[in-house]
CSV table of C-alpha atoms in Angstrom, one decimal:
chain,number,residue,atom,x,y,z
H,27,UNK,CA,0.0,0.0,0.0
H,28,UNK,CA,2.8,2.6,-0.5
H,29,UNK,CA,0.4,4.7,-3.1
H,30,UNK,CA,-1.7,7.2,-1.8
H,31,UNK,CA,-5.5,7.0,-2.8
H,32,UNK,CA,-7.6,9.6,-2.8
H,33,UNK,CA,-11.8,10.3,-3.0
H,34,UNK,CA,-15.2,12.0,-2.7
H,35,UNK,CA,-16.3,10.6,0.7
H,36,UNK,CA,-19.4,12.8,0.8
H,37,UNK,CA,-21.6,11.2,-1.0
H,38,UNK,CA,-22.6,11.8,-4.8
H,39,UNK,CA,-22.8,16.1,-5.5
H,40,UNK,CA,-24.3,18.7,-6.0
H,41,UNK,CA,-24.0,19.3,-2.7
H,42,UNK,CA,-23.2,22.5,0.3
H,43,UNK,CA,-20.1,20.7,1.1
H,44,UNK,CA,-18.2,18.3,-1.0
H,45,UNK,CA,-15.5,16.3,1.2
H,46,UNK,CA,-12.3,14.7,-1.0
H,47,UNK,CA,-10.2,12.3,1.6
H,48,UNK,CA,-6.4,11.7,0.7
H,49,UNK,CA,-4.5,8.5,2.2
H,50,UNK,CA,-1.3,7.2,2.2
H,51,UNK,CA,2.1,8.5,1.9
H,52,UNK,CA,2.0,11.4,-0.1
H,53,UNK,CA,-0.9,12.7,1.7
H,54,UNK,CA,1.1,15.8,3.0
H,55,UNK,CA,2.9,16.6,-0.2
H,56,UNK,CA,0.0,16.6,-2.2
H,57,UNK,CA,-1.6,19.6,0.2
H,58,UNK,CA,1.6,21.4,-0.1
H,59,UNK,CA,1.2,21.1,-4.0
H,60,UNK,CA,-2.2,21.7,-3.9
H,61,UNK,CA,-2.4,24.7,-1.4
H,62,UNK,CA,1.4,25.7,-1.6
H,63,UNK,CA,2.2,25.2,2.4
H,64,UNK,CA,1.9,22.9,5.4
H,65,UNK,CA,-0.6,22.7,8.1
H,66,UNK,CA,-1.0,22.5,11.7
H,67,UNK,CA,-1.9,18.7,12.6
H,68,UNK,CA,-6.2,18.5,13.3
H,69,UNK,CA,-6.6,21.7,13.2
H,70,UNK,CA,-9.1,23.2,10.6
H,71,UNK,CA,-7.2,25.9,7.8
H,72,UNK,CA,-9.3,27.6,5.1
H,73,UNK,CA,-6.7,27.5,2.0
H,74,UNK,CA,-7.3,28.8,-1.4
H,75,UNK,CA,-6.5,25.2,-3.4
H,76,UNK,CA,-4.9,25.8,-6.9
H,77,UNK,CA,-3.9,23.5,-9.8
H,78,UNK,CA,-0.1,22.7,-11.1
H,79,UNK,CA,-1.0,26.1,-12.9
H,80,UNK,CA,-1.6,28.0,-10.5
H,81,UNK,CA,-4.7,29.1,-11.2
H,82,UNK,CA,-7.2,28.9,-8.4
H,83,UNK,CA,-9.9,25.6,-7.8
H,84,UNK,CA,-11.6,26.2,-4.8
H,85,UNK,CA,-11.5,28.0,-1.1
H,86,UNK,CA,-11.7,24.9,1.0
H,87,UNK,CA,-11.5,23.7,4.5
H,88,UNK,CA,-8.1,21.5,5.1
H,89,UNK,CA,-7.6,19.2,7.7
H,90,UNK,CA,-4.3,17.4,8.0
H,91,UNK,CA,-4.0,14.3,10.6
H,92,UNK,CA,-0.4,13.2,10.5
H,93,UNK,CA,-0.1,8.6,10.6
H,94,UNK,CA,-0.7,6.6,12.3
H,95,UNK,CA,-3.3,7.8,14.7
H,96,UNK,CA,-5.9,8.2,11.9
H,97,UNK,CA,-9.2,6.7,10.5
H,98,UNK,CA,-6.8,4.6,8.0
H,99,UNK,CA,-3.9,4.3,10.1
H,100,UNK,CA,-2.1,6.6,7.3
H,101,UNK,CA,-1.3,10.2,6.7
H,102,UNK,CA,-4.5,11.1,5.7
H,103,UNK,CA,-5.8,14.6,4.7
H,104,UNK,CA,-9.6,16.0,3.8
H,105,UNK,CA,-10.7,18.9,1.5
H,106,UNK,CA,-13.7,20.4,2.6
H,107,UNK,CA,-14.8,22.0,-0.8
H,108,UNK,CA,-17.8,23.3,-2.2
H,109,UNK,CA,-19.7,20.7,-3.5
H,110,UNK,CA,-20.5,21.2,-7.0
H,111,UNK,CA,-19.7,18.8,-9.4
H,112,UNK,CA,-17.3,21.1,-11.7
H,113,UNK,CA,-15.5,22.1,-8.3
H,114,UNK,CA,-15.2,18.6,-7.0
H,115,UNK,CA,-14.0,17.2,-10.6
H,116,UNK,CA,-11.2,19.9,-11.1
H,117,UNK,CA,-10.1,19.4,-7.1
H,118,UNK,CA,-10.3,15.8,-8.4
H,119,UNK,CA,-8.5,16.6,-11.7
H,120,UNK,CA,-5.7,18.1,-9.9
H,121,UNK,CA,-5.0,15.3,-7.4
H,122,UNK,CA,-5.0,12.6,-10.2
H,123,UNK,CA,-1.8,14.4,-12.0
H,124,UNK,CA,0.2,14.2,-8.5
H,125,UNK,CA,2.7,11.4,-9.1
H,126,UNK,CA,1.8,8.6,-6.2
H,127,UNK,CA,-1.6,9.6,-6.2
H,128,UNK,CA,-4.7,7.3,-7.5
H,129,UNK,CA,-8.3,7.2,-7.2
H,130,UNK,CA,-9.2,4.8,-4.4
H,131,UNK,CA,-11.4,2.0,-5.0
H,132,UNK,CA,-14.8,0.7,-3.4
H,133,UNK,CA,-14.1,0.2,0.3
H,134,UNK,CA,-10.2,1.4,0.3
H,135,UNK,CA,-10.2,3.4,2.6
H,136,UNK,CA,-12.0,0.9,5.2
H,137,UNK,CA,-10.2,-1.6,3.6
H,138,UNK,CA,-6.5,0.0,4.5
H,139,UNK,CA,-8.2,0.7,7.9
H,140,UNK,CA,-8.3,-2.9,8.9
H,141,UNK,CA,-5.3,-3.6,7.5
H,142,UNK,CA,-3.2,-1.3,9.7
H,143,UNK,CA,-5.2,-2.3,12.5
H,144,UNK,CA,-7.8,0.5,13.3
H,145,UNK,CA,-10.6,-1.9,13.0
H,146,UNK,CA,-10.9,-5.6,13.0
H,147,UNK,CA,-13.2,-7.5,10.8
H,148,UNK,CA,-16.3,-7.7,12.7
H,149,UNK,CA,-16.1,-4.0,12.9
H,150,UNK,CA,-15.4,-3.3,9.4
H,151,UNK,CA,-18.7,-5.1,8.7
H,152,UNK,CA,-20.6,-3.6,11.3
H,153,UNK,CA,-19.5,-0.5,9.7
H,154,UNK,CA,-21.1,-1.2,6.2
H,155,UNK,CA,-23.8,-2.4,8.3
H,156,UNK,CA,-24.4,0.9,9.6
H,157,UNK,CA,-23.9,2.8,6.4
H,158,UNK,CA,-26.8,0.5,4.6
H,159,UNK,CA,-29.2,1.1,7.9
H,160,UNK,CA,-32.5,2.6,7.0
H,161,UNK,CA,-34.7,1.8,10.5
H,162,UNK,CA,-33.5,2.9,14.0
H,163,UNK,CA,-33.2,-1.3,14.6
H,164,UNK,CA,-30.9,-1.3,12.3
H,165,UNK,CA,-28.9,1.2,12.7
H,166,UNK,CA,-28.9,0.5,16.6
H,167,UNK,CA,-27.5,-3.3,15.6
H,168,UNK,CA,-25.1,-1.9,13.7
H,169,UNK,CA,-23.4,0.7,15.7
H,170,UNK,CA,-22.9,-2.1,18.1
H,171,UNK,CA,-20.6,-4.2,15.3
H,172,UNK,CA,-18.9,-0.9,14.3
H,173,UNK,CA,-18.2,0.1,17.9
H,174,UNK,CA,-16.3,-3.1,18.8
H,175,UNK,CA,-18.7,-4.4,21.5
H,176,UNK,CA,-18.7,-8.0,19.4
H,177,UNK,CA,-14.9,-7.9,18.8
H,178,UNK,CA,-14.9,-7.5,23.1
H,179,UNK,CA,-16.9,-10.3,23.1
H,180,UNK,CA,-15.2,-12.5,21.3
H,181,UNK,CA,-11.9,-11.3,22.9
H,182,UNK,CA,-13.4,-12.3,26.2
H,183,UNK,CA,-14.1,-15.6,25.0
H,184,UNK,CA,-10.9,-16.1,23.4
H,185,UNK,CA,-8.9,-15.2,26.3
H,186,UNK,CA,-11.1,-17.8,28.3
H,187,UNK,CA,-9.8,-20.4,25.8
H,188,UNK,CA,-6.4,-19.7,26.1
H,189,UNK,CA,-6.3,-20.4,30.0
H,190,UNK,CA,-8.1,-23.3,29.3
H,191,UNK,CA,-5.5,-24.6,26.7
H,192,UNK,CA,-3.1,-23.0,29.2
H,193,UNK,CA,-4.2,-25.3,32.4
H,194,UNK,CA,-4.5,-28.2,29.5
H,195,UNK,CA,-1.4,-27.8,28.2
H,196,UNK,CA,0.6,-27.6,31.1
H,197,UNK,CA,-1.2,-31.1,32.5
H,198,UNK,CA,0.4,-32.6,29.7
H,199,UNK,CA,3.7,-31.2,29.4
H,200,UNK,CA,4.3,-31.5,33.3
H,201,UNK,CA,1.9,-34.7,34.0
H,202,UNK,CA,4.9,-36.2,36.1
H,203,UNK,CA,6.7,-33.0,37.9
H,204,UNK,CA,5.5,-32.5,41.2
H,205,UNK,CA,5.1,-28.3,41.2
H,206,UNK,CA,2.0,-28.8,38.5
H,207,UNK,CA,-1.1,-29.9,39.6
H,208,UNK,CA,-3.6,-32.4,37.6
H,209,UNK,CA,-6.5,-30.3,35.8
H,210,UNK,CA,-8.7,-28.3,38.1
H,211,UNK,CA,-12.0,-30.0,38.9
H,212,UNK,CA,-14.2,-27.3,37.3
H,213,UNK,CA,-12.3,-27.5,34.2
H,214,UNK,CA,-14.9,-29.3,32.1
H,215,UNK,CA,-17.6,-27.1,33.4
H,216,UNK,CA,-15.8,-24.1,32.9
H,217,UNK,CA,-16.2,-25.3,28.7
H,218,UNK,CA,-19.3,-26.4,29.1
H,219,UNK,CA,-20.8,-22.5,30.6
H,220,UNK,CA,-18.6,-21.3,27.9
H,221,UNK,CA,-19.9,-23.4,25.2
H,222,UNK,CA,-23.8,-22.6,26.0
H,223,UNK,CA,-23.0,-18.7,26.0
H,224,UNK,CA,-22.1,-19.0,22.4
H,225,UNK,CA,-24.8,-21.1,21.8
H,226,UNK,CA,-27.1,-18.8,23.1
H,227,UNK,CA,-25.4,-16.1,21.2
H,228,UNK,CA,-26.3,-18.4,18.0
H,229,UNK,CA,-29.5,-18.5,18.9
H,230,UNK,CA,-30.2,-14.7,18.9
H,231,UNK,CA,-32.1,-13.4,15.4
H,232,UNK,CA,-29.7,-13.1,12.7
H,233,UNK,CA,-28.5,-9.6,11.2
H,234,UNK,CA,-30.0,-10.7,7.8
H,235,UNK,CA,-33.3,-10.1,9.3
H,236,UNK,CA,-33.2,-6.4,9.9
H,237,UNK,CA,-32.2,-5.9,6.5
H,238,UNK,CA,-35.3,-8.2,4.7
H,239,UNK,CA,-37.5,-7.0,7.3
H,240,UNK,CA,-40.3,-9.1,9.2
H,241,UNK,CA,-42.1,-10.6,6.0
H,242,UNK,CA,-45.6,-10.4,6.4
H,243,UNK,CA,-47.7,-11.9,3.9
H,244,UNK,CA,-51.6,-11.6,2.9
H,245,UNK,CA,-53.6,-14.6,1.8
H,246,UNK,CA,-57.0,-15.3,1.3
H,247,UNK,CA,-59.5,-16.2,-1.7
H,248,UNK,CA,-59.9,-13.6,-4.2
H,249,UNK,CA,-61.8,-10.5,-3.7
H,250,UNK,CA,-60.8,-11.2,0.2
H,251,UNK,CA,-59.7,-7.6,0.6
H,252,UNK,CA,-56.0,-8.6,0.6
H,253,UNK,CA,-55.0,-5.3,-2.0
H,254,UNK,CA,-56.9,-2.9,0.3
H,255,UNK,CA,-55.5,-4.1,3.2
H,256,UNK,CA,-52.2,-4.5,1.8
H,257,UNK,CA,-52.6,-1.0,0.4
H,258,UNK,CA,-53.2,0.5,3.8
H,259,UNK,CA,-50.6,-1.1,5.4
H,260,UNK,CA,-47.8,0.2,3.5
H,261,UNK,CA,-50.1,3.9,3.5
H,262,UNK,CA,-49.5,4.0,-0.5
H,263,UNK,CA,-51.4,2.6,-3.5
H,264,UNK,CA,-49.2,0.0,-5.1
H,265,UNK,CA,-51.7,-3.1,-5.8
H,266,UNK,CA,-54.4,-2.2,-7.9
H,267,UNK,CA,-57.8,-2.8,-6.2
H,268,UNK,CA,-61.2,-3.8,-7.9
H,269,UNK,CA,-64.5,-5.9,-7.7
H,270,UNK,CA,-63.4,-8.1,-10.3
H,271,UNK,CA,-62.3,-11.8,-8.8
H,272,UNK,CA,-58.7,-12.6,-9.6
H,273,UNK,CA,-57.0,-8.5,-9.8
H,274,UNK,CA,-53.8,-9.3,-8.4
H,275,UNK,CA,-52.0,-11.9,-10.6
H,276,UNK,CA,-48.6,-11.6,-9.6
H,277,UNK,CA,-46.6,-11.4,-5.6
H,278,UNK,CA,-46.0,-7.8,-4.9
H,279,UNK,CA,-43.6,-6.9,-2.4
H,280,UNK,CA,-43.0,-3.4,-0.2
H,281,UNK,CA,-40.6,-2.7,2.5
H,282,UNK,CA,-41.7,-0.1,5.0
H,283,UNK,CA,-40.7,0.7,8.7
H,284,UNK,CA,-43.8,1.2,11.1
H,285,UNK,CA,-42.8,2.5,14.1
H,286,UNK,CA,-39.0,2.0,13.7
H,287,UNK,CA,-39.0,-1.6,12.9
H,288,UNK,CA,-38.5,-2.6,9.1
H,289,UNK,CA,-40.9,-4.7,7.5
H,290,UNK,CA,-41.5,-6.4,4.3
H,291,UNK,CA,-45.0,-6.6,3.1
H,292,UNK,CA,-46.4,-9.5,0.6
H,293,UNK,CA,-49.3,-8.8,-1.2
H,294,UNK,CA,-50.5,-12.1,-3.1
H,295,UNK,CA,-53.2,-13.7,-5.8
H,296,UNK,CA,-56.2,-14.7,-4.3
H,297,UNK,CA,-55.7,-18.4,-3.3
H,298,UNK,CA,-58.3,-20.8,-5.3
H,299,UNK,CA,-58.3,-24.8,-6.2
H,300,UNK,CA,-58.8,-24.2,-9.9
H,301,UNK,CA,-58.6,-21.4,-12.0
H,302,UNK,CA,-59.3,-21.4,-16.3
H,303,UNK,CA,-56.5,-18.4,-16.3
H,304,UNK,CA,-53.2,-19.9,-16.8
H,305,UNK,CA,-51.6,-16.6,-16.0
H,306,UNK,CA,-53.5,-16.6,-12.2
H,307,UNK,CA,-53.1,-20.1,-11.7
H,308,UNK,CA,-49.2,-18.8,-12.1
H,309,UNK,CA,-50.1,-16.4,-9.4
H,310,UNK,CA,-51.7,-18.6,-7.2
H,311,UNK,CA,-48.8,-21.1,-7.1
H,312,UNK,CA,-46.0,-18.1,-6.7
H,313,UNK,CA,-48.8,-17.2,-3.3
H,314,UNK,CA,-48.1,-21.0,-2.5
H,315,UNK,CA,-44.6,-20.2,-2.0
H,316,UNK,CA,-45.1,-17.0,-0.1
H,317,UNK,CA,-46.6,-18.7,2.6
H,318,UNK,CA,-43.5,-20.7,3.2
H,319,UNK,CA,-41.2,-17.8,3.7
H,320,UNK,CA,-43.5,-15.8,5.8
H,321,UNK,CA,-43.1,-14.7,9.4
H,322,UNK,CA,-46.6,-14.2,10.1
H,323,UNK,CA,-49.7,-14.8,7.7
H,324,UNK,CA,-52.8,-12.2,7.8
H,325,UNK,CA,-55.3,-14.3,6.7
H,326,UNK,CA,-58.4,-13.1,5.3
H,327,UNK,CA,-60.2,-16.3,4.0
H,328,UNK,CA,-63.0,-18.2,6.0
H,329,UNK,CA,-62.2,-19.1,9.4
H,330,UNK,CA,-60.1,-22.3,9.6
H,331,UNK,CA,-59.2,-22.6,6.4
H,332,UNK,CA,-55.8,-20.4,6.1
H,333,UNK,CA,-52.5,-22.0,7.2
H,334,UNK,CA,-51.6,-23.3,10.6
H,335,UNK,CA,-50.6,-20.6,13.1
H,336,UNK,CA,-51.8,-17.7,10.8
H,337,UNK,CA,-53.8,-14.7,12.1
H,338,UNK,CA,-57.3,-14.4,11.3
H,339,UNK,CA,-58.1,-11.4,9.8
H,340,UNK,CA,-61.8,-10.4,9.8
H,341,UNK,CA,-61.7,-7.5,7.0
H,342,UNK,CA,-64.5,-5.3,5.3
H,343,UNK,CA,-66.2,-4.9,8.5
H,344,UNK,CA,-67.7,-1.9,6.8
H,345,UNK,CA,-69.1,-4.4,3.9
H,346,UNK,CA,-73.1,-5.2,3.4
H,347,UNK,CA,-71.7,-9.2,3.4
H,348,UNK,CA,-69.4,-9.2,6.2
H,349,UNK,CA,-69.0,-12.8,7.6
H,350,UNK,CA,-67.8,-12.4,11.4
H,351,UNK,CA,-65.2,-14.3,12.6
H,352,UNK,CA,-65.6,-15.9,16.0
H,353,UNK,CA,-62.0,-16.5,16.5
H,354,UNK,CA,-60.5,-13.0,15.0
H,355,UNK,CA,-57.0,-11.7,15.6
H,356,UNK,CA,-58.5,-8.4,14.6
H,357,UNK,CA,-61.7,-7.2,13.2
H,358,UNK,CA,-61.3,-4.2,10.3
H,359,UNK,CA,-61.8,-2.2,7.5
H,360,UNK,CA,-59.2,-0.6,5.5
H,361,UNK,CA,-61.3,1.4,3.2
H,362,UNK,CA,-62.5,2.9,6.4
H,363,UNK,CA,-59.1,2.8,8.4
H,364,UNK,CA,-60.9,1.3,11.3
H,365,UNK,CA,-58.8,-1.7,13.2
H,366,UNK,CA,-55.7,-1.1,10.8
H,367,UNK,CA,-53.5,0.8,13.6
H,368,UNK,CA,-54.4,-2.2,15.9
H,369,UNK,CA,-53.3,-4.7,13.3
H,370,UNK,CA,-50.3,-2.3,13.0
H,371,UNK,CA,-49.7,-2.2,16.5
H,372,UNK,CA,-49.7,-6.0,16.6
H,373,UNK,CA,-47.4,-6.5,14.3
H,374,UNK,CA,-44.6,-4.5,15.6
H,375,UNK,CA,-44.9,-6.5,19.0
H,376,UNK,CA,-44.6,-9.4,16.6
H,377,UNK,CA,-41.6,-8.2,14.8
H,378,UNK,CA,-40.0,-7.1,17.7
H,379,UNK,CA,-39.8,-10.5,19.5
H,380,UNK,CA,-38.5,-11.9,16.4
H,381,UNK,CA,-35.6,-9.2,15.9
H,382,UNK,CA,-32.5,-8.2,17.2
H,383,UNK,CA,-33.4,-6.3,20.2
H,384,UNK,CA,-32.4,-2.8,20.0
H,385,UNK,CA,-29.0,-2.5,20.8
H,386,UNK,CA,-27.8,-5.9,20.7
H,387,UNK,CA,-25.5,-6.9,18.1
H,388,UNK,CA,-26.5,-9.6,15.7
H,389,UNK,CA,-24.4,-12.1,13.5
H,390,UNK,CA,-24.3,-12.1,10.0
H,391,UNK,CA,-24.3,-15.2,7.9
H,392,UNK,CA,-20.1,-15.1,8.4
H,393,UNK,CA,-20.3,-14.4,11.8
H,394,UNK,CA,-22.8,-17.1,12.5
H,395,UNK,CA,-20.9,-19.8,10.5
H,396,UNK,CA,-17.5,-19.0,12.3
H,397,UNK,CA,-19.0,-19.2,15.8
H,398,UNK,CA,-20.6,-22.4,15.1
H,399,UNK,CA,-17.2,-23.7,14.4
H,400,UNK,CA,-16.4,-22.0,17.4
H,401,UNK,CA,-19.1,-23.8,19.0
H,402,UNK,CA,-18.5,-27.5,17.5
H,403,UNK,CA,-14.4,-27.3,18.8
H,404,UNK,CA,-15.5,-26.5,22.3
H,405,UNK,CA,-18.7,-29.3,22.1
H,406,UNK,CA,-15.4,-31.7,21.1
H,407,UNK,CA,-13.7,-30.6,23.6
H,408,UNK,CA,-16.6,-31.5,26.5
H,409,UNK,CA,-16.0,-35.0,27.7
H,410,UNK,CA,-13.3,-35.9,25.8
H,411,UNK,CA,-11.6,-38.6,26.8
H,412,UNK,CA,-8.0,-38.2,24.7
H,413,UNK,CA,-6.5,-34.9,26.7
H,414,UNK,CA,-4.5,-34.2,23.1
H,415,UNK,CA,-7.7,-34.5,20.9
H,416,UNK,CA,-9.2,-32.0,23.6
H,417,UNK,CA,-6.2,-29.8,23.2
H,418,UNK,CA,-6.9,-29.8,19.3
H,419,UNK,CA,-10.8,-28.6,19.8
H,420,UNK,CA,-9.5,-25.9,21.9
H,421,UNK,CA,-7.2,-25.2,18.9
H,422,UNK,CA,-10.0,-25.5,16.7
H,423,UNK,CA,-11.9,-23.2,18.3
H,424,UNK,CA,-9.5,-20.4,18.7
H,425,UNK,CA,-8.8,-20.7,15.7
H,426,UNK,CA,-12.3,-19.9,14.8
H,427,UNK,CA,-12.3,-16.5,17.0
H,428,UNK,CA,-9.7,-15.3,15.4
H,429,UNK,CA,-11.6,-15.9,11.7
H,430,UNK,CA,-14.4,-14.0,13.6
H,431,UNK,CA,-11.7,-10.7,13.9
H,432,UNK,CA,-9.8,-10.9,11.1
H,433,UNK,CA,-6.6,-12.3,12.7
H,434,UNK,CA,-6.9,-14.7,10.2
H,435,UNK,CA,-8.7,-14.5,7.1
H,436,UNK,CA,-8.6,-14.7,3.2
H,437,UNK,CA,-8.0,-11.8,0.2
H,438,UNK,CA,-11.0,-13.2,-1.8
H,439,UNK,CA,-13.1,-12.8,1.3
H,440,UNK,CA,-11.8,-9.5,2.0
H,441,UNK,CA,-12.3,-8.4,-1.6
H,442,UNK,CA,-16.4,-9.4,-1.2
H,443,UNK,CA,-16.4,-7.7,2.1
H,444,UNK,CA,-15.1,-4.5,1.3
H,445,UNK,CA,-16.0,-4.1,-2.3
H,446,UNK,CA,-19.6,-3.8,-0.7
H,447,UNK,CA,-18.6,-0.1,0.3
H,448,UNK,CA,-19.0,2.4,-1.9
H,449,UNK,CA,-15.8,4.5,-3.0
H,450,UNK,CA,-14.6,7.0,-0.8
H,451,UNK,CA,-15.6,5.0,2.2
């Protein structure tokens, strides 16, 4: 990494403020080029910026923050421009024909970050966690990742191994001097409580979750009132609505945030044993499969007949030929709005038992996978008979929280994990 990168890390102009970061090496000498002196270290200067003509680019704001004590670990510097686009492209312009400088790539910044140990893994991906969040659950979860209170975590539980490979390894290395001591009596417990604290940890909802939302599907006949409901659920009119038996043909799908908890909506075609339109029966069999991946189903059909643990929904309790339901979840109408904040209401309690809880950090799929190895070395190591084979599960799962970190890891993994970012970043 001896080139230095530079970017826009403000996000896409026009804008009041346009922010260009600068890592790496030849951070400094490309502000003396740029504004033709040095700086005070993280302190704000206002500097007229000017090209390798000297003719002026912008009046900017210029921070310098000297390596290694920085976001990157590396010089780094920012020009606080103003954020047109011509500005930010001639400011851009003028960096790119420094020798040693380059545009920086998706996620390079991050990226150089980790690798000059700023941040560890599992807080490089809470990061882009946090930069994706769109509910207050979300971005709660995340800030936890990106804060380091996981990469604590599995520090603690790491540092518990090691004293038990420690006390393990010492038992067989001394078995016969007399200064060391057999293994302690609660040695096997003490894997044991630490082996059910990560399996509780695996049991938490996944990360995943907050970003697909709780996925809440409508199903019923046709003409059920599904469209409506589904309409005034998401407050917007994206399924067409009518009298006419068989309207909604295909799955729609919206993801809204009631309350601050994200959710993903399902709208589907009215469920049926035979239909003579092949283009609905395609509809009903794409419903079919909604209903599998659903965390709750509204059901608006005749009582008893919708899936098993769905909620019955007694809609169009405004309607001439509403059928009561004597074992409703909730009674409503949404043409007249009546019951739909309950329903509302409901769900969120719902969704909330079945999400992260707010400021608790939750796995991703990585995560998840690498403390389940985790787990599995210290299950091995419970009960084992063989003290060397119990030494190796101990390995094992070390070797597993350090994947979790980043002490160990791959540069195709990397490569997926920080091309996610956007550039700048």
């Amino acid at each position: 990494m001896s080139d230095t990168i530079f970017a826009i890390s403000s996000g896409a102009p026009p804008a009041a403020i346009g922010v260009i970061r600068i890592s790496g090496p030849e951070a400094g000498s490309a502000l003396r080029k740029l504004a033709g002196r040095d700086f005070t270290a993280r302190r704000a200067s206002l500097a007229t910026l000017r090209d390798a003509d000297g003719g002026p680019l912008d009046q900017a704001l210029v921070l310098w923050f000297p390596g290694s004590a920085t976001a990157t670990g590396e010089d780094l510097a920012e020009l606080h421009c103003h954020g047109g686009r011509a500005v930010l492209a001639a400011v851009s312009s003028a960096l790119e024909t420094i020798p040693g400088l380059r545009p920086a790539e998706a996620g390079e910044f991050t990226r150089r970050a980790f690798a000059n140990g700023r941040i560890d893994l599992a807080e490089a991906e809470g990061l882009g966690e946090l930069l994706s969040a769109e509910t207050e659950l979300q971005r709660a979860a995340a800030i936890q990742m990106a804060g380091g209170a996981f990469s604590a975590q599995v520090e603690a539980w790491r540092t518990s191994v090691l004293r038990l490979s420690a006390q393990l390894e010492a038992a067989l290395d001394f078995s016969d001097e007399d200064d060391v001591s057999e293994l302690p009596p609660q040695f096997a417990e003490d894997i044991g409580a630490l082996s059910q604290e990560l399996d509780e940890w695996l049991s938490r909802p996944r990360a995943e979750k907050l970003g697909e939302g709780y996925r809440v599907v409508l199903a019923g006949p046709p003409n059920s009132g599904k469209s409506t409901l589904f309409n005034a659920l998401i407050e917007s009119e994206a399924a067409i609505t009518s009298d006419i038996a068989g309207t909604t043909r295909d799955v729609i799908e919206r993801n809204v945030a009631i309350a601050s908890v994200p959710f993903s909506f399902v709208d589907t075609a009215g469920l049926r044993d035979e239909s003579d339109d092949a283009i609905e029966r395609i509809g009903i069999d794409r419903a079919r499969e909604q209903l599998g991946r659903a965390d709750t189903i509204l059901w608006l059909g005749p009582e008893g007949e919708g899936p098993d643990g769905a909620w019955e929904v007694a809609a169009k309790s405004d309607a001439d030929d509403y059928e009561a339901k004597l074992s409703a979840n909730y009674v409503l109408s949404a043409t007249t709005g009546t019951g739909v904040d309950a329903l509302k209401q409901g769900l969120v309690v719902a969704a909330r038992a079945a999400l992260p809880k707010p400021g608790e950090a939750a796995l991703n799929a990585r995560q998840h996978s690498v403390l389940s190895d985790a787990a599995q070395g210290l299950r091995g190591a419970i009960g084992q008979g063989d003290p060397l084979l119990c030494a190796e599960e101990l390995r094992q799962a070390r070797g597993a929280f350090d994947r979790l970190i980043g002490r160990t890891t791959t540069e195709d993994m990397l490569d997926t994990l920080f091309g996610r970012f956007c550039i700048g970043k």
